[in-house]
Structure formats: C-alpha cells, structure tokens
Amino acid sequence: MPMSKASTARVARRIATAAAYGGGGIGLLGGATVGLLFAEVQLAKRKVGGSADQPPLADGLYGSAFARLYSGRPLRLALLGDSTAAGQGVHRPRQTPGALLASALAAVAERPVALRNVAVPGAQSDDLERQVTVLLSEGPAPDVCTVMIGANDVTHRMPPARSVRHLSDAVARLRTAGCEVVVCTCPDLGTIEPVGQPLRWVARRLSRQLAAAQTIAVVEEGGRTVSLSDLLGPEFTAHPREMFGPDNYHPSAEGYATAAMAVLPSLCAALGMWPTEDERPDTARREGILPVARAAAEAAAEGGTEVAAIRGPWALLKHRRRRRLPPAEEATPSERADADSLQGPHHT
C-alpha cells in the first residue's frame, strides 16, 4: 500500500532531525523485506544496463552572443552530484543538463554564463564534501549551484539520515560562500522500467522518503529544491523509451531537456530573474505556504514542484510554469579557455 503524504512527512521529519542531530540510520524496512529487495535488485541489474561511458565535458562559456554586448563578468553556474548531473547517457556536450541550463540561463539573463560541472557518475551524498571543496578552491564562488543527488544513496543503502546530513552540510558550505543553491531531490526509482514488483514499490517508497527529507534539510539551510519525483511526471510514464537512454536507467537527451525545463524556473527565481508576480502562491495551481515537512511530502509526490523557505517552519510550494528551452550551445575550446580563466584552475 502506498504511503500517505502525512506518513511521508512524518518519516521525512524524523530523518531530517536525525541528520541534524547526528543520529544514525533510521531502519525503514524489516530484515525479510531487505532480503527480498536484494533478490529483486539482482534481477533488475540484468535488465538495467548502466552506461560505463564517460559523460561529455560541457564546461565553458555559454551565451557567447551576449559576451560581445555585456561588459560585466559572466554569471557562474556550477553543477554537483551524480551521473544525472554529469549528463551520463548522452554523447554531445549540448545534450547534458549543465549545457542546457547554462544556455537557457544566458538567454533569460541576456548575459554570458560560465559553467563548471564537478559531478561524478556513481557519486553518493558523501562525495559532496569533496565536490564542494574542489569547486570553492578554484576561485570566486559560483552565483548559483544545482545539485542532483540521492539515487545512488538508495541503491547502495546508505542510511537516509547520513545521506541527508552530507547534503545539508554541502548546502550550508555553499550558502556560506554566497552561492544560491537549487537541489534536485532524489528521483523516484520506481519509474525505472525493468524494475519489477515488489522492488518497484519499495524503491518508490524509499526514494520519496529521502526526497522529502532532503527538501526539509535544504530549505532549513536556505536553499530551495525541485522534485524530480517520477522523473518529471507523465512524460516519462507515457514515453519511457524516449525519455530514458539506451541503458534504461539514465535519461536520454529528450529526458534531460524535460528535466532542465522544470529546473530552469527555480534556477532563475533563486537569482531574482523570474517575474515577481509569479512568486505569489496561486491556489488554482495548488500552490501555497505550508509547514516545511508537509510541503516536502507534497513535492516528493509530484515532479517539477519547487519548495523554498519563507520564514520559520513555513515554506512556499510552487508549480512553476515551464518555458521551452532555447537551443543549447556547444562551448568551443576557446570559450572553454575563457571560462577557465574566469573560474580558476580545475582540480581533478
């Protein structure tokens, strides 16, 4: 039986509280269920490929047309996280989420955008400390960071409180450095097509609980979240062959574009570049000011939902209108060099 949103909110608050106070993992499944889950994972692994290809390098300067007209420095955008943030599963830099978001952000801001991606395929939340250190050691802090993390935490059974604590610490460091932070929470792993029951139900439950707990922690550190939930709703459910790549696990180019369309409004809002009238909750669109845990549970159940801090225990729940993305650019080697000089030396 699916968990209610109220139950998801309670569990998420327990996880976030344990993370904040250094508690251990919260056992959400019994031993028999874990054994069954392990057996189902082995079956699913035979069907889900998992690409071993290295994601294409998309670091560079985007919005080159604006560079000739804009005399100030470029906006700095950074991506952190796992294979989804890195763009694994596609073969051209302009198909990656970083390039899509940098190109679109440049078009909205009418200003060049320097992209730096430190995400690593296979990363779990405990790698965020290293990624943040790399990013902040390279020079001026980014203006805005997008973090995509959580799926590997679920599949590798990292205790959820530990997972959330690592994410919370990373967001706190980035906010202290002056970065705006938009976290794309753990996707709903129950949407992966080859995964059968009962693993599909268990994967959905665990990933949504983690997503809701991530939201609570991120909002309380002054960031905002965008729910990836079932990888952004009916598009992936209706067209899994188009939205997932050849490995049946990572998004395709079309899937990444769909995800980027949902993230872009929150990215722009974090930078104060979204229409101010859109900041008011629209009850007709099921938006509102809610207790943080309740907003987190609502968002975990519906992809594309944003949660941002308001004051105290309250958060703003938004279903922002998506905009079609402009054609993504390819950063040329010379533009990459320009971005390198702006960002400082890269570290591996």
Short mmCIF file of C-alpha atoms in Angstrom, two decimals:
data_model
loop_
_atom_site.label_atom_id
_atom_site.label_comp_id
_atom_site.label_asym_id
_atom_site.label_seq_id
_atom_site.Cartn_x
_atom_site.Cartn_y
_atom_site.Cartn_z
CA MET A 1 0.00 0.00 0.00
CA PRO A 2 1.41 3.43 -0.90
CA MET A 3 2.37 5.70 1.96
CA SER A 4 0.17 8.73 2.57
CA LYS A 5 1.69 12.18 2.27
CA ALA A 6 1.19 12.67 6.00
CA SER A 7 3.17 9.49 6.70
CA THR A 8 5.88 10.57 4.25
CA ALA A 9 6.07 13.93 6.03
CA ARG A 10 6.45 12.27 9.46
CA VAL A 11 9.19 9.90 8.27
CA ALA A 12 10.99 12.70 6.41
CA ARG A 13 10.98 14.90 9.51
CA ARG A 14 12.40 12.02 11.58
CA ILE A 15 15.19 11.51 9.03
CA ALA A 16 15.98 15.23 8.83
CA THR A 17 16.01 15.56 12.62
CA ALA A 18 18.32 12.55 12.96
CA ALA A 19 20.59 14.10 10.32
CA ALA A 20 20.66 17.44 12.11
CA TYR A 21 21.49 15.94 15.48
CA GLY A 22 23.95 13.32 14.26
CA GLY A 23 21.66 10.34 14.69
CA GLY A 24 22.29 7.03 12.98
CA GLY A 25 20.31 5.45 10.21
CA ILE A 26 16.60 5.02 10.54
CA GLY A 27 15.59 1.47 9.68
CA LEU A 28 12.59 1.71 7.40
CA LEU A 29 12.45 -1.91 6.28
CA GLY A 30 12.43 -5.22 8.10
CA GLY A 31 15.07 -7.90 7.56
CA ALA A 32 12.80 -10.11 5.43
CA THR A 33 11.97 -7.17 3.19
CA VAL A 34 15.64 -6.31 2.78
CA GLY A 35 16.34 -9.91 1.70
CA LEU A 36 13.56 -9.79 -0.85
CA LEU A 37 14.71 -6.39 -2.04
CA PHE A 38 18.25 -7.72 -2.54
CA ALA A 39 16.96 -10.59 -4.67
CA GLU A 40 14.90 -8.21 -6.80
CA VAL A 41 17.91 -5.91 -7.25
CA GLN A 42 19.93 -8.79 -8.72
CA LEU A 43 17.16 -9.49 -11.24
CA ALA A 44 16.81 -5.83 -12.13
CA LYS A 45 20.56 -5.44 -12.68
CA ARG A 46 20.40 -7.97 -15.52
CA LYS A 47 17.90 -5.75 -17.33
CA VAL A 48 19.18 -2.27 -16.50
CA GLY A 49 22.41 -1.58 -18.34
CA GLY A 50 24.07 1.31 -16.56
CA SER A 51 26.26 3.12 -19.04
CA ALA A 52 30.01 2.96 -18.48
CA ASP A 53 30.66 5.82 -20.93
CA GLN A 54 32.21 8.99 -19.57
CA PRO A 55 29.81 11.95 -19.77
CA PRO A 56 30.79 14.59 -22.33
CA LEU A 57 32.67 17.62 -20.98
CA ALA A 58 30.39 20.66 -21.18
CA ASP A 59 32.37 23.16 -19.08
CA GLY A 60 32.75 26.51 -20.79
CA LEU A 61 31.19 29.84 -21.59
CA TYR A 62 27.61 29.96 -22.87
CA GLY A 63 25.68 32.88 -24.32
CA SER A 64 28.65 33.98 -26.42
CA ALA A 65 26.40 36.38 -28.35
CA PHE A 66 25.83 38.29 -25.12
CA ALA A 67 29.55 38.39 -24.31
CA ARG A 68 30.03 40.98 -27.05
CA LEU A 69 27.31 43.19 -25.58
CA TYR A 70 27.74 42.68 -21.84
CA SER A 71 30.70 44.36 -20.17
CA GLY A 72 30.37 42.72 -16.74
CA ARG A 73 31.54 39.29 -15.67
CA PRO A 74 29.60 36.17 -16.65
CA LEU A 75 27.20 34.51 -14.28
CA ARG A 76 28.82 31.46 -12.72
CA LEU A 77 26.76 28.25 -12.72
CA ALA A 78 28.02 25.02 -11.13
CA LEU A 79 26.60 21.51 -11.14
CA LEU A 80 27.34 18.98 -8.41
CA GLY A 81 26.13 15.46 -7.77
CA ASP A 82 25.97 12.13 -9.55
CA SER A 83 25.72 10.75 -13.08
CA THR A 84 22.50 12.63 -13.82
CA ALA A 85 24.14 15.96 -13.03
CA ALA A 86 27.18 14.89 -15.07
CA GLY A 87 24.99 14.05 -18.07
CA GLN A 88 25.78 10.35 -18.36
CA GLY A 89 23.90 8.57 -21.14
CA VAL A 90 24.22 11.25 -23.84
CA HIS A 91 27.14 11.84 -26.21
CA ARG A 92 27.18 15.54 -27.06
CA PRO A 93 28.03 18.28 -24.53
CA ARG A 94 24.99 20.34 -25.55
CA GLN A 95 22.71 17.45 -24.51
CA THR A 96 23.87 17.50 -20.89
CA PRO A 97 21.81 19.21 -18.18
CA GLY A 98 24.67 21.63 -17.50
CA ALA A 99 24.82 22.87 -21.08
CA LEU A 100 21.02 23.03 -21.33
CA LEU A 101 20.72 25.07 -18.13
CA ALA A 102 23.70 27.33 -18.94
CA SER A 103 22.36 28.12 -22.42
CA ALA A 104 18.86 28.80 -21.12
CA LEU A 105 20.09 30.88 -18.16
CA ALA A 106 22.18 33.01 -20.54
CA ALA A 107 19.11 33.62 -22.70
CA VAL A 108 16.98 34.66 -19.71
CA ALA A 109 19.69 36.85 -18.15
CA GLU A 110 20.95 38.18 -21.52
CA ARG A 111 24.39 37.66 -20.08
CA PRO A 112 27.10 35.04 -20.66
CA VAL A 113 27.18 32.10 -18.26
CA ALA A 114 30.34 30.23 -17.22
CA LEU A 115 29.58 26.57 -16.48
CA ARG A 116 31.61 24.33 -14.18
CA ASN A 117 30.48 20.75 -13.58
CA VAL A 118 32.14 18.77 -10.77
CA ALA A 119 29.54 15.96 -10.65
CA VAL A 120 30.83 12.38 -10.76
CA PRO A 121 28.98 9.30 -12.07
CA GLY A 122 28.25 6.90 -9.24
CA ALA A 123 28.61 9.59 -6.56
CA GLN A 124 26.70 9.30 -3.32
CA SER A 125 26.00 12.17 -0.97
CA ASP A 126 29.22 11.56 0.95
CA ASP A 127 31.15 12.75 -2.14
CA LEU A 128 29.57 16.20 -1.96
CA GLU A 129 32.12 17.39 0.61
CA ARG A 130 34.92 16.71 -1.89
CA GLN A 131 33.00 18.26 -4.78
CA VAL A 132 32.27 21.45 -2.82
CA THR A 133 35.92 21.69 -1.78
CA VAL A 134 37.05 21.37 -5.40
CA LEU A 135 34.56 23.98 -6.54
CA LEU A 136 35.36 26.55 -3.87
CA SER A 137 39.11 26.10 -4.26
CA GLU A 138 39.04 27.13 -7.92
CA GLY A 139 38.39 30.81 -7.46
CA PRO A 140 35.34 33.01 -6.93
CA ALA A 141 32.30 31.09 -5.68
CA PRO A 142 29.57 30.36 -8.25
CA ASP A 143 26.50 32.58 -8.27
CA VAL A 144 24.25 29.54 -8.25
CA CYS A 145 24.76 25.80 -7.80
CA THR A 146 22.49 22.99 -8.90
CA VAL A 147 22.86 19.70 -7.02
CA MET A 148 21.42 16.38 -8.23
CA ILE A 149 21.98 13.58 -5.72
CA GLY A 150 20.29 10.71 -3.92
CA ALA A 151 19.62 7.83 -6.32
CA ASN A 152 22.89 6.03 -5.53
CA ASP A 153 22.29 6.54 -1.81
CA VAL A 154 19.10 4.49 -2.13
CA THR A 155 20.54 1.76 -4.34
CA HIS A 156 23.64 1.43 -2.10
CA ARG A 157 21.53 1.50 1.08
CA MET A 158 23.22 4.50 2.68
CA PRO A 159 21.34 5.29 5.91
CA PRO A 160 19.00 8.15 5.00
CA ALA A 161 19.97 10.31 7.97
CA ARG A 162 23.63 10.10 6.92
CA SER A 163 22.70 10.89 3.32
CA VAL A 164 20.73 13.96 4.36
CA ARG A 165 23.45 15.15 6.73
CA HIS A 166 26.02 15.13 3.91
CA LEU A 167 23.68 17.11 1.67
CA SER A 168 22.80 19.57 4.41
CA ASP A 169 26.49 20.20 5.16
CA ALA A 170 27.22 20.80 1.46
CA VAL A 171 24.35 23.27 1.09
CA ALA A 172 25.45 25.11 4.25
CA ARG A 173 29.01 25.48 2.90
CA LEU A 174 27.78 26.76 -0.46
CA ARG A 175 25.36 29.22 1.16
CA THR A 176 28.12 30.49 3.48
CA ALA A 177 30.27 31.10 0.39
CA GLY A 178 27.48 33.23 -1.07
CA CYS A 179 26.02 30.75 -3.57
CA GLU A 180 22.35 30.33 -4.27
CA VAL A 181 21.54 26.61 -4.18
CA VAL A 182 18.89 24.61 -6.06
CA VAL A 183 18.79 20.91 -5.19
CA CYS A 184 17.06 18.40 -7.45
CA THR A 185 15.93 15.80 -4.96
CA CYS A 186 16.18 12.03 -5.28
CA PRO A 187 14.23 10.77 -8.31
CA ASP A 188 11.54 8.13 -7.94
CA LEU A 189 13.45 4.92 -8.67
CA GLY A 190 10.15 3.09 -9.03
CA THR A 191 9.84 4.56 -12.53
CA ILE A 192 12.76 2.56 -13.96
CA GLU A 193 11.03 0.32 -16.47
CA PRO A 194 12.80 -3.05 -15.97
CA VAL A 195 12.31 -2.94 -12.19
CA GLY A 196 9.50 -5.29 -11.14
CA GLN A 197 7.41 -5.70 -8.03
CA PRO A 198 7.89 -5.68 -5.12
CA LEU A 199 11.14 -3.76 -5.73
CA ARG A 200 9.30 -1.06 -7.66
CA TRP A 201 7.07 -0.25 -4.67
CA VAL A 202 9.96 -0.38 -2.20
CA ALA A 203 12.18 1.76 -4.42
CA ARG A 204 9.41 4.34 -4.79
CA ARG A 205 8.80 4.46 -1.06
CA LEU A 206 12.46 4.83 -0.11
CA SER A 207 13.28 7.41 -2.78
CA ARG A 208 10.27 9.59 -1.94
CA GLN A 209 11.06 9.48 1.77
CA LEU A 210 14.63 10.52 1.03
CA ALA A 211 13.48 13.26 -1.35
CA ALA A 212 11.16 14.72 1.28
CA ALA A 213 13.89 14.61 3.96
CA GLN A 214 16.34 16.25 1.55
CA THR A 215 13.85 19.07 1.00
CA ILE A 216 13.44 19.73 4.72
CA ALA A 217 17.21 19.90 5.23
CA VAL A 218 17.90 22.05 2.15
CA VAL A 219 15.15 24.57 2.91
CA GLU A 220 16.33 24.87 6.51
CA GLU A 221 19.82 25.75 5.20
CA GLY A 222 18.42 28.49 2.95
CA GLY A 223 18.35 26.62 -0.35
CA ARG A 224 15.43 25.54 -2.47
CA THR A 225 14.52 22.20 -4.03
CA VAL A 226 12.92 20.93 -7.21
CA SER A 227 11.37 17.50 -7.04
CA LEU A 228 12.39 15.06 -9.76
CA SER A 229 9.91 12.57 -8.29
CA ASP A 230 8.88 10.19 -11.10
CA LEU A 231 11.41 11.90 -13.38
CA LEU A 232 9.02 14.74 -14.04
CA GLY A 233 5.68 13.17 -14.37
CA PRO A 234 3.61 11.87 -17.21
CA GLU A 235 6.23 12.43 -19.92
CA PHE A 236 8.42 9.67 -18.53
CA THR A 237 5.49 7.41 -17.69
CA ALA A 238 3.95 7.78 -21.14
CA HIS A 239 7.18 7.73 -23.16
CA PRO A 240 9.82 5.77 -21.24
CA ARG A 241 11.55 4.65 -24.46
CA GLU A 242 12.11 8.26 -25.48
CA MET A 243 12.86 9.67 -22.04
CA PHE A 244 15.34 7.02 -20.92
CA GLY A 245 18.60 6.35 -22.70
CA PRO A 246 19.86 3.03 -24.12
CA ASP A 247 20.83 1.73 -20.66
CA ASN A 248 17.20 2.06 -19.44
CA TYR A 249 18.45 3.97 -16.40
CA HIS A 250 19.83 7.40 -17.31
CA PRO A 251 17.72 10.00 -19.12
CA SER A 252 18.03 10.41 -22.87
CA ALA A 253 18.72 13.78 -24.50
CA GLU A 254 14.96 14.38 -24.52
CA GLY A 255 14.73 13.30 -20.90
CA TYR A 256 17.46 15.71 -19.81
CA ALA A 257 15.75 18.53 -21.71
CA THR A 258 12.47 17.75 -19.91
CA ALA A 259 14.26 17.83 -16.55
CA ALA A 260 16.06 21.08 -17.39
CA MET A 261 12.76 22.75 -18.32
CA ALA A 262 11.49 22.02 -14.83
CA VAL A 263 14.68 23.18 -13.07
CA LEU A 264 15.23 26.41 -15.05
CA PRO A 265 12.40 28.48 -13.44
CA SER A 266 13.71 27.70 -9.94
CA LEU A 267 17.27 28.49 -11.02
CA CYS A 268 16.11 31.86 -12.35
CA ALA A 269 13.96 32.54 -9.27
CA ALA A 270 16.95 31.87 -7.00
CA LEU A 271 18.83 34.60 -8.89
CA GLY A 272 15.87 37.02 -8.85
CA MET A 273 15.36 36.67 -12.60
CA TRP A 274 11.82 35.30 -12.64
CA PRO A 275 8.73 37.53 -12.84
CA THR A 276 7.96 38.81 -9.35
CA GLU A 277 4.23 38.21 -9.79
CA ASP A 278 5.00 34.51 -10.12
CA GLU A 279 6.36 34.47 -6.56
CA ARG A 280 2.87 34.74 -5.08
CA PRO A 281 1.20 31.36 -4.48
CA ASP A 282 -1.57 30.57 -6.95
CA THR A 283 -4.24 28.44 -5.29
CA ALA A 284 -5.61 27.48 -8.70
CA ARG A 285 -2.27 25.77 -9.35
CA ARG A 286 -2.33 24.06 -5.92
CA GLU A 287 0.39 26.34 -4.56
CA GLY A 288 0.59 27.69 -1.05
CA ILE A 289 2.54 28.38 2.12
CA LEU A 290 2.74 25.16 4.13
CA PRO A 291 4.69 23.66 7.02
CA VAL A 292 8.06 22.59 5.64
CA ALA A 293 7.54 18.84 6.19
CA ARG A 294 4.13 18.90 4.54
CA ALA A 295 5.45 20.89 1.57
CA ALA A 296 8.30 18.38 1.28
CA ALA A 297 5.91 15.42 1.18
CA GLU A 298 3.70 17.14 -1.40
CA ALA A 299 6.73 17.86 -3.60
CA ALA A 300 8.09 14.31 -3.30
CA ALA A 301 4.86 13.02 -4.83
CA GLU A 302 4.86 15.33 -7.87
CA GLY A 303 7.76 16.05 -10.17
CA GLY A 304 8.67 19.62 -11.02
CA THR A 305 7.47 21.01 -7.68
CA GLU A 306 9.61 23.68 -6.00
CA VAL A 307 9.91 24.23 -2.26
CA ALA A 308 11.58 27.39 -0.93
CA ALA A 309 11.97 28.82 2.55
CA ILE A 310 9.63 31.60 3.70
CA ARG A 311 10.15 32.05 7.43
CA GLY A 312 10.47 29.80 10.43
CA PRO A 313 8.75 26.46 9.90
CA TRP A 314 6.96 27.59 6.72
CA ALA A 315 7.82 27.01 3.07
CA LEU A 316 6.45 28.12 -0.29
CA LEU A 317 5.23 25.30 -2.54
CA LYS A 318 5.29 26.27 -6.23
CA HIS A 319 4.39 24.58 -9.52
CA ARG A 320 6.24 26.97 -11.76
CA ARG A 321 5.29 27.30 -15.40
CA ARG A 322 7.86 25.75 -17.66
CA ARG A 323 9.35 27.55 -20.61
CA ARG A 324 10.61 25.90 -23.74
CA LEU A 325 14.40 25.89 -23.72
CA PRO A 326 16.36 27.72 -26.39
CA PRO A 327 18.66 25.54 -28.50
CA ALA A 328 21.62 24.55 -26.36
CA GLU A 329 25.08 25.65 -27.42
CA GLU A 330 28.34 23.78 -27.75
CA ALA A 331 31.10 25.54 -25.82
CA THR A 332 34.07 25.82 -28.18
CA PRO A 333 37.62 25.15 -26.95
CA SER A 334 38.38 28.88 -26.96
CA GLU A 335 35.25 29.58 -24.93
CA ARG A 336 36.22 26.83 -22.52
CA ALA A 337 39.59 28.52 -22.12
CA ASP A 338 37.86 31.83 -21.43
CA ALA A 339 35.72 30.17 -18.79
CA ASP A 340 38.79 28.51 -17.28
CA SER A 341 40.47 31.87 -16.84
CA LEU A 342 37.34 33.20 -15.15
CA GLN A 343 36.86 30.22 -12.87
CA GLY A 344 40.46 29.50 -11.96
CA PRO A 345 42.41 26.23 -12.42
CA HIS A 346 40.48 22.96 -12.42
CA HIS A 347 41.31 20.20 -9.99
CA THR A 348 40.82 16.52 -10.54
#
